[in-house]
Amino acid sequence: MRFATLNDGSRDGRLAVVSIDHARALLVEGVATLQVLLDDWDHLIPVCRAAQQRVEAGQGEAFDPSAAMAPLPRAWQWLDGSAYPSHGELMDQVLGIVPEKTGRPLMYQGLSDHFLSGHENVAFPDLSHGIDFEGEFGVVLGNVAVGTPVEECARAIRLVVQINDWSLRALAGPEMKTGFGWIQAKPACSMAPVALTPDALGTAWTEGGVDLTLEVDWNGRSFGRAQGGAMAWSFAQLIAHAAATRKLPAGTIIGSGTVSNANFRDVGSSCIAERRGIEIVDTGTATTGFMTFGDRVRMEARARDGAPLFGAIDQRVVQA
Amino acid sequence: MRFATLNDGSRDGRLAVVSIDHARALLVEGVATLQVLLDDWDHLIPVCRAAQQRVEAGQGEAFDPSAAMAPLPRAWQWLDGSAYPSHGELMDQVLGIVPEKTGRPLMYQGLSDHFLSGHENVAFPDLSHGIDFEGEFGVVLGNVAVGTPVEECARAIRLVVQINDWSLRALAGPEMKTGFGWIQAKPACSMAPVALTPDALGTAWTEGGVDLTLEVDWNGRSFGRAQGGAMAWSFAQLIAHAAATRKLPAGTIIGSGTVSNANFRDVGSSCIAERRGIEIVDTGTATTGFMTFGDRVRMEARARDGAPLFGAIDQRVVQA
């Protein structure tokens, strides 16, 4: 199934199902928002399935992904992992910090009171903060009890989403050194317009994540073509890590961290900081700058046959 | 003004005003929840003021603080500072980690999808996690725009609350060393039953925080009597730090961090870890253990004349 949230002027928008080809959207009668669905999934999903059949049969209206809100415009919890090892290794180079290897997943809690849509301009106050994108995937959960074992955590995954975890790199290192994690370095994330049930990904839904190419273009030029299926920690393992001492409410989003592959010299990167890390490894100095006002970043993971899945994140950076 | 949230079986409860003596509570007609009030403060506060006058005049029903929910049972953002220098210095001893001094406030984002009430049992899975309390104060905000200067941040403070930031110390050090902050070490916090507008604190509301004694008793014995007015960063400064690169939505809660004083040998501590830090300084070894199942912690900051303000947090630790 494919869900979008249409902008009706309210904070949580209006839930719709989207046709496979992304051509049409149909409001789900009786299920106002995605959070309402997530809070009562088993009871309400049949209503959504029926709507999905109707939209595939031609009902509904034209779907404009560029006008959609984030599928979940705000969430009760956003916990972002860092599950691609090559990303972590390059970031150690960039930040000059090698976090202690604990043998456990890395994860931070980020702001979740608003997720930007995939197409709105993103305003930042200051270029000196080192504006960077981070292309990644995430899963949206049902309720997870404290201490849920890994094998049960996979069953809590309701939806898969594609995220740009905006990062301010100049602020990241100093905040990491406090041990308290990031506040200023992590403003609001953006979310691609369509959230999918895992079955909609077919064989691309794997233990190692979304096994598709995440196409990242910076100012219209190819920047990264990393494969998403290379997670060293599965989403189920990330969920179990998060739920070890806390319950996770329905609507919690767990992120994969920046999609990255060991052959980064061939496939490129899903964030600028990684490229700077490669430059530091190669020459001792980072030469690629961060984003500037007017810059555009586009990210999309399509099906292997080119069909749309999440839709694109395609945003311009502007001055706040 | 004094607000409580009565338990009507819903997740967000039902907003009530509470009389100065905490004897009576009156539901606020037309303002269902505290979040509704925070989202539209200027428009709705006159309704609440009128209700406050009626409850002082004897209307309403008997108020049972032990049956109240947290004033804000869930919030869109919980950002906890560490504004008492003596707490930080002792924690460095306990954790064996001295975070880099950045000259900026320390702050982490914790889970905010649920706050425990001040009187419910608190369930933890494992004693080996090092169960500890942290007595502190917090402020609940109206909307704050990105980059709001310090002098304007003070005006965003709507309410003052008293919090127990439950902490799992054995998990804290390893998570700090990742630089990503705390996930497992910081389960849900508890909140005392009454939230106050700053004016209700009178002269106890200062730049340095809530200038009252936070009485902390562990299993019925006095453990800490620290003064809350010793913050090195004001709440306004903490808000400005948080809002540097993100907007803060109405209902955001900013915490002071564990209340602590430089004369900790006289006044005691608001968390067990600090006492262990003192023991390490004095003898090289921490001898005081963390909490065990069945233990009780009580925290309350009363007015200088002994009148109730926030009510008490009084909870028992049980096995999950």
XYZ file of C-alpha atoms in Angstrom, chain A residues 11-12 35 39 74-77 79-82 98-100 102 104-114 124-125 129 143 146 168 171 174-188 240-242 244-250 252 320, chain B residues 11-12 35 39 74-77 79-82 98-100 102 104-114 124-125 129 143 146 168 171 174-188 240-242 244-250 252 320:
122
model
C -0.959 20.472 10.956
C -1.465 16.762 10.369
C -1.290 8.965 12.944
C -2.792 4.268 16.436
C 4.934 15.190 12.927
C 5.788 12.100 14.938
C 6.081 11.303 18.623
C 9.602 9.999 18.285
C 15.364 7.846 16.475
C 18.049 7.812 13.831
C 20.591 5.026 13.628
C 23.880 4.893 11.779
C 36.459 8.182 16.570
C 33.537 7.180 18.793
C 34.241 4.242 21.048
C 30.602 -0.476 21.650
C 25.946 -1.847 19.689
C 24.018 0.280 17.207
C 24.650 4.013 17.157
C 21.446 6.032 17.573
C 20.362 9.547 18.484
C 16.989 11.130 19.164
C 16.165 13.998 16.822
C 13.357 16.500 16.649
C 10.107 14.983 15.424
C 7.550 17.713 15.996
C 7.706 18.554 12.312
C 18.831 27.907 7.202
C 20.201 30.909 9.055
C 27.055 26.089 9.891
C 3.424 0.214 19.323
C 9.818 -2.357 26.415
C 24.784 21.300 10.141
C 27.964 22.355 14.789
C 31.438 20.258 19.146
C 28.077 18.748 20.126
C 29.393 15.185 19.777
C 32.269 16.008 22.088
C 29.820 16.856 24.872
C 28.509 13.286 24.764
C 24.971 14.697 24.947
C 24.290 14.253 21.220
C 23.039 16.791 18.706
C 20.605 19.648 19.184
C 21.803 22.528 17.012
C 23.427 20.254 14.408
C 20.161 18.489 13.611
C 17.304 20.701 12.437
C 14.103 19.228 10.966
C 15.135 -3.627 19.625
C 18.012 -1.350 20.635
C 15.649 1.607 20.990
C 15.417 -1.936 25.390
C 14.382 0.474 28.133
C 11.471 2.465 26.637
C 8.226 1.684 24.897
C 7.953 3.074 21.385
C 4.584 4.638 20.605
C 2.804 4.053 17.306
C 7.792 6.265 16.048
C 16.155 32.002 6.797
C -4.039 9.859 26.573
C -3.973 13.608 27.101
C -1.688 21.166 24.864
C -1.350 25.979 21.223
C 3.045 13.894 26.312
C 4.944 16.722 24.680
C 6.324 17.365 21.207
C 9.823 17.980 22.490
C 15.213 19.082 25.781
C 17.084 18.683 29.018
C 19.947 20.942 29.936
C 22.628 20.520 32.584
C 35.182 14.813 31.115
C 33.182 16.282 28.241
C 34.972 18.997 26.311
C 32.552 24.298 24.903
C 27.875 26.565 25.640
C 25.017 24.891 27.499
C 24.902 21.112 27.604
C 21.591 19.708 26.323
C 20.148 16.434 25.081
C 16.824 15.488 23.513
C 14.924 12.880 25.490
C 11.739 10.950 24.873
C 8.632 13.072 25.256
C 5.835 10.845 23.977
C 4.892 10.088 27.555
C 12.382 -1.041 35.132
C 13.600 -4.291 33.614
C 21.210 -0.842 34.702
C 6.044 28.725 20.140
C 14.419 29.887 15.003
C 20.003 4.264 33.998
C 24.022 2.528 30.288
C 28.828 3.834 27.029
C 26.173 5.908 25.250
C 27.990 9.185 26.008
C 31.158 7.781 24.499
C 29.394 7.334 21.158
C 28.790 11.095 21.012
C 25.222 10.362 19.890
C 23.694 11.011 23.327
C 21.391 8.822 25.363
C 18.683 6.444 24.203
C 18.724 3.448 26.556
C 20.019 5.446 29.542
C 17.048 7.818 29.522
C 13.614 6.190 29.864
C 10.481 8.270 30.489
C 17.916 30.318 22.967
C 20.493 27.529 22.680
C 17.803 25.055 21.648
C 19.379 28.468 17.431
C 18.649 26.220 14.444
C 15.146 24.825 15.096
C 11.765 26.251 15.956
C 10.331 25.017 19.250
C 6.648 24.132 19.090
C 4.216 25.125 21.824
C 8.223 22.046 24.277
C 8.978 -4.569 34.719
